[in-house]
Amino acid sequence: MKEKETVINQFVNQYSHRLAKFAFSYVRDQQLAEDIVQDVFIKCCQHFDTFRGECPVEKWLYKITFNECMDYLRSSHFKRTVLTEHFDMLIQEHTRPEWKVIEQFDKEELLKNISALPGIYEEVIILFYFKYLSLKEIQELLQINISTVKIRLHRAKHLLRMMYCE
């Protein structure tokens, strides 16, 4: 047990900074990236006995980090937080009460419509318009072709337009 703790502590000292930078590239929030890395080392500790050494430890840790980032980005908490923060900034820009009422209504309707999209379309809309990721970054994040990203974004926008034209 003591040996396991020593090895995990070495991993933390050696890889935590690099893993945090890696996580930050996906989640774009330093505190959240650090939380994800902490979760990575917890999982590493929990599953250390199952690691067979078929790949380098660093690759294993990066894969766990990537999976944690993907889990977060796919979570409903992330989607609600990103959408809410974006609209809250818009509402603060206008001081007239009637603008706040109109924008609050628009916010709720857009949130409802985005949430109603199929998951693959909702995902690209949020990443592109609310997380401000480029098409290339979305491609790397989702591990799909850039043409697939463009098609999904196009179809998502088309679906949203159809929802507003009903």
mmCIF file of C-alpha atoms in Angstrom:
data_model
loop_
_atom_site.group_PDB
_atom_site.id
_atom_site.type_symbol
_atom_site.label_atom_id
_atom_site.label_comp_id
_atom_site.label_asym_id
_atom_site.label_seq_id
_atom_site.Cartn_x
_atom_site.Cartn_y
_atom_site.Cartn_z
ATOM 1 C CA MET A 1 0.000 0.000 0.000
ATOM 2 C CA LYS A 2 2.820 2.386 0.892
ATOM 3 C CA GLU A 3 4.509 1.648 -2.444
ATOM 4 C CA LYS A 4 1.294 2.481 -4.335
ATOM 5 C CA GLU A 5 1.006 5.837 -2.540
ATOM 6 C CA THR A 6 4.623 6.651 -3.364
ATOM 7 C CA VAL A 7 4.079 5.888 -7.054
ATOM 8 C CA ILE A 8 0.858 7.951 -7.188
ATOM 9 C CA ASN A 9 2.631 10.876 -5.482
ATOM 10 C CA GLN A 10 5.362 10.676 -8.115
ATOM 11 C CA PHE A 11 2.700 10.770 -10.838
ATOM 12 C CA VAL A 12 1.083 13.805 -9.236
ATOM 13 C CA ASN A 13 4.406 15.640 -8.988
ATOM 14 C CA GLN A 14 5.485 14.708 -12.488
ATOM 15 C CA TYR A 15 2.270 15.041 -14.503
ATOM 16 C CA SER A 16 -0.248 17.285 -12.717
ATOM 17 C CA HIS A 17 0.847 20.542 -14.365
ATOM 18 C CA ARG A 18 0.857 19.053 -17.885
ATOM 19 C CA LEU A 19 -2.479 17.327 -17.353
ATOM 20 C CA ALA A 20 -4.011 20.578 -16.084
ATOM 21 C CA LYS A 21 -2.846 22.381 -19.234
ATOM 22 C CA PHE A 22 -4.252 19.553 -21.328
ATOM 23 C CA ALA A 23 -7.608 19.671 -19.513
ATOM 24 C CA PHE A 24 -7.697 23.469 -19.792
ATOM 25 C CA SER A 25 -7.408 23.183 -23.582
ATOM 26 C CA TYR A 26 -10.784 21.420 -23.519
ATOM 27 C CA VAL A 27 -12.752 23.030 -20.713
ATOM 28 C CA ARG A 28 -11.320 26.583 -20.898
ATOM 29 C CA ASP A 29 -11.550 27.097 -17.154
ATOM 30 C CA GLN A 30 -8.456 26.841 -14.956
ATOM 31 C CA GLN A 31 -10.235 25.888 -11.744
ATOM 32 C CA LEU A 32 -12.292 23.262 -13.517
ATOM 33 C CA ALA A 33 -9.182 21.880 -15.240
ATOM 34 C CA GLU A 34 -7.504 21.492 -11.851
ATOM 35 C CA ASP A 35 -10.602 19.759 -10.483
ATOM 36 C CA ILE A 36 -10.569 17.371 -13.427
ATOM 37 C CA VAL A 37 -6.904 16.548 -12.826
ATOM 38 C CA GLN A 38 -7.697 15.851 -9.196
ATOM 39 C CA ASP A 39 -10.432 13.456 -10.332
ATOM 40 C CA VAL A 40 -7.943 11.851 -12.718
ATOM 41 C CA PHE A 41 -5.555 11.061 -9.882
ATOM 42 C CA ILE A 42 -8.410 9.725 -7.762
ATOM 43 C CA LYS A 43 -9.341 7.369 -10.602
ATOM 44 C CA CYS A 44 -5.685 6.521 -11.080
ATOM 45 C CA CYS A 45 -5.474 5.566 -7.428
ATOM 46 C CA GLN A 46 -8.697 3.543 -7.559
ATOM 47 C CA HIS A 47 -7.710 1.638 -10.704
ATOM 48 C CA PHE A 48 -3.963 1.460 -10.211
ATOM 49 C CA ASP A 49 -4.078 -2.290 -9.655
ATOM 50 C CA THR A 50 -5.777 -2.823 -13.032
ATOM 51 C CA PHE A 51 -3.096 -0.914 -14.982
ATOM 52 C CA ARG A 52 -1.181 -3.591 -16.873
ATOM 53 C CA GLY A 53 1.582 -1.400 -18.268
ATOM 54 C CA GLU A 54 0.672 -2.060 -21.911
ATOM 55 C CA CYS A 55 1.171 1.630 -22.630
ATOM 56 C CA PRO A 56 3.248 4.326 -20.946
ATOM 57 C CA VAL A 57 1.799 5.737 -17.716
ATOM 58 C CA GLU A 58 1.727 9.216 -19.228
ATOM 59 C CA LYS A 59 -0.504 8.021 -22.088
ATOM 60 C CA TRP A 60 -2.805 6.296 -19.596
ATOM 61 C CA LEU A 61 -3.114 9.498 -17.534
ATOM 62 C CA TYR A 62 -3.776 11.609 -20.630
ATOM 63 C CA LYS A 63 -6.492 9.200 -21.742
ATOM 64 C CA ILE A 64 -8.185 9.367 -18.335
ATOM 65 C CA THR A 65 -7.939 13.183 -18.457
ATOM 66 C CA PHE A 66 -9.423 13.283 -21.952
ATOM 67 C CA ASN A 67 -12.308 11.042 -20.880
ATOM 68 C CA GLU A 68 -12.985 13.215 -17.809
ATOM 69 C CA CYS A 69 -13.054 16.336 -20.009
ATOM 70 C CA MET A 70 -15.439 14.671 -22.465
ATOM 71 C CA ASP A 71 -17.704 13.549 -19.642
ATOM 72 C CA TYR A 72 -17.847 17.105 -18.347
ATOM 73 C CA LEU A 73 -18.462 18.667 -21.777
ATOM 74 C CA ARG A 74 -21.281 16.206 -22.435
ATOM 75 C CA SER A 75 -22.881 16.766 -19.032
ATOM 76 C CA SER A 76 -26.155 18.622 -18.731
ATOM 77 C CA HIS A 77 -24.589 20.758 -15.980
ATOM 78 C CA PHE A 78 -22.011 22.077 -18.462
ATOM 79 C CA LYS A 79 -24.631 22.813 -21.093
ATOM 80 C CA ARG A 80 -26.884 24.680 -18.670
ATOM 81 C CA THR A 81 -23.966 26.620 -17.162
ATOM 82 C CA VAL A 82 -22.527 27.718 -20.502
ATOM 83 C CA LEU A 83 -25.864 28.796 -21.915
ATOM 84 C CA THR A 84 -26.928 30.608 -18.768
ATOM 85 C CA GLU A 85 -23.632 32.478 -18.368
ATOM 86 C CA HIS A 86 -23.702 33.606 -21.997
ATOM 87 C CA PHE A 87 -27.209 34.997 -21.773
ATOM 88 C CA ASP A 88 -26.611 36.609 -18.402
ATOM 89 C CA MET A 89 -23.803 38.633 -19.988
ATOM 90 C CA LEU A 90 -26.163 39.765 -22.755
ATOM 91 C CA ILE A 91 -28.843 40.835 -20.290
ATOM 92 C CA GLN A 92 -26.356 42.891 -18.266
ATOM 93 C CA GLU A 93 -25.428 44.889 -21.385
ATOM 94 C CA HIS A 94 -28.908 46.390 -21.613
ATOM 95 C CA THR A 95 -30.201 48.461 -18.737
ATOM 96 C CA ARG A 96 -33.749 49.195 -19.888
ATOM 97 C CA PRO A 97 -36.310 46.956 -18.137
ATOM 98 C CA GLU A 98 -38.204 46.096 -21.328
ATOM 99 C CA TRP A 99 -34.985 44.782 -22.909
ATOM 100 C CA LYS A 100 -34.409 42.560 -19.903
ATOM 101 C CA VAL A 101 -37.906 41.075 -20.176
ATOM 102 C CA ILE A 102 -37.576 40.475 -23.924
ATOM 103 C CA GLU A 103 -34.138 38.953 -23.593
ATOM 104 C CA GLN A 104 -35.188 36.742 -20.699
ATOM 105 C CA PHE A 105 -38.015 35.369 -22.824
ATOM 106 C CA ASP A 106 -35.650 34.871 -25.787
ATOM 107 C CA LYS A 107 -33.119 33.207 -23.514
ATOM 108 C CA GLU A 108 -35.613 30.691 -22.185
ATOM 109 C CA GLU A 109 -36.934 29.873 -25.640
ATOM 110 C CA LEU A 110 -33.492 29.471 -27.166
ATOM 111 C CA LEU A 111 -32.333 27.292 -24.266
ATOM 112 C CA LYS A 112 -35.421 25.132 -24.697
ATOM 113 C CA ASN A 113 -34.890 24.849 -28.450
ATOM 114 C CA ILE A 114 -31.183 24.048 -28.177
ATOM 115 C CA SER A 115 -31.928 21.399 -25.561
ATOM 116 C CA ALA A 116 -34.538 19.893 -27.894
ATOM 117 C CA LEU A 117 -31.956 19.311 -30.632
ATOM 118 C CA PRO A 118 -30.513 15.820 -31.059
ATOM 119 C CA GLY A 119 -27.371 15.458 -28.933
ATOM 120 C CA ILE A 120 -24.866 15.605 -31.804
ATOM 121 C CA TYR A 121 -26.295 18.931 -32.969
ATOM 122 C CA GLU A 122 -26.729 20.413 -29.503
ATOM 123 C CA GLU A 123 -23.089 19.594 -28.796
ATOM 124 C CA VAL A 124 -21.654 21.458 -31.800
ATOM 125 C CA ILE A 125 -23.914 24.499 -31.264
ATOM 126 C CA ILE A 126 -22.742 24.843 -27.668
ATOM 127 C CA LEU A 127 -19.078 24.315 -28.487
ATOM 128 C CA PHE A 128 -19.104 26.724 -31.441
ATOM 129 C CA TYR A 129 -21.373 29.538 -30.253
ATOM 130 C CA PHE A 130 -21.079 29.389 -26.479
ATOM 131 C CA LYS A 131 -17.590 27.989 -25.843
ATOM 132 C CA TYR A 132 -16.172 29.814 -28.897
ATOM 133 C CA LEU A 133 -14.244 26.798 -30.143
ATOM 134 C CA SER A 134 -13.078 26.820 -33.743
ATOM 135 C CA LEU A 135 -14.169 24.122 -36.169
ATOM 136 C CA LYS A 136 -10.712 22.583 -35.905
ATOM 137 C CA GLU A 137 -10.886 22.535 -32.096
ATOM 138 C CA ILE A 138 -14.324 20.915 -32.226
ATOM 139 C CA GLN A 139 -13.000 18.334 -34.675
ATOM 140 C CA GLU A 140 -10.162 17.442 -32.315
ATOM 141 C CA LEU A 141 -12.404 17.426 -29.270
ATOM 142 C CA LEU A 142 -15.060 15.170 -30.776
ATOM 143 C CA GLN A 143 -12.578 13.183 -32.861
ATOM 144 C CA ILE A 144 -14.602 13.475 -36.075
ATOM 145 C CA ASN A 145 -13.849 14.867 -39.542
ATOM 146 C CA ILE A 146 -13.999 18.627 -39.983
ATOM 147 C CA SER A 147 -16.592 18.152 -42.727
ATOM 148 C CA THR A 148 -18.760 16.284 -40.204
ATOM 149 C CA VAL A 149 -18.453 19.224 -37.805
ATOM 150 C CA LYS A 150 -19.528 21.631 -40.561
ATOM 151 C CA ILE A 151 -22.461 19.450 -41.562
ATOM 152 C CA ARG A 152 -23.640 19.056 -37.961
ATOM 153 C CA LEU A 153 -23.372 22.801 -37.363
ATOM 154 C CA HIS A 154 -25.274 23.533 -40.585
ATOM 155 C CA ARG A 155 -28.018 21.024 -39.724
ATOM 156 C CA ALA A 156 -28.262 22.299 -36.152
ATOM 157 C CA LYS A 157 -28.760 25.869 -37.367
ATOM 158 C CA HIS A 158 -31.324 24.655 -39.887
ATOM 159 C CA LEU A 159 -33.230 22.766 -37.161
ATOM 160 C CA LEU A 160 -33.205 25.845 -34.919
ATOM 161 C CA ARG A 161 -34.503 28.012 -37.769
ATOM 162 C CA MET A 162 -37.314 25.506 -38.350
ATOM 163 C CA MET A 163 -38.247 25.649 -34.660
ATOM 164 C CA TYR A 164 -38.607 29.424 -34.879
ATOM 165 C CA CYS A 165 -40.605 29.311 -38.107
ATOM 166 C CA GLU A 166 -43.258 26.966 -36.695
#
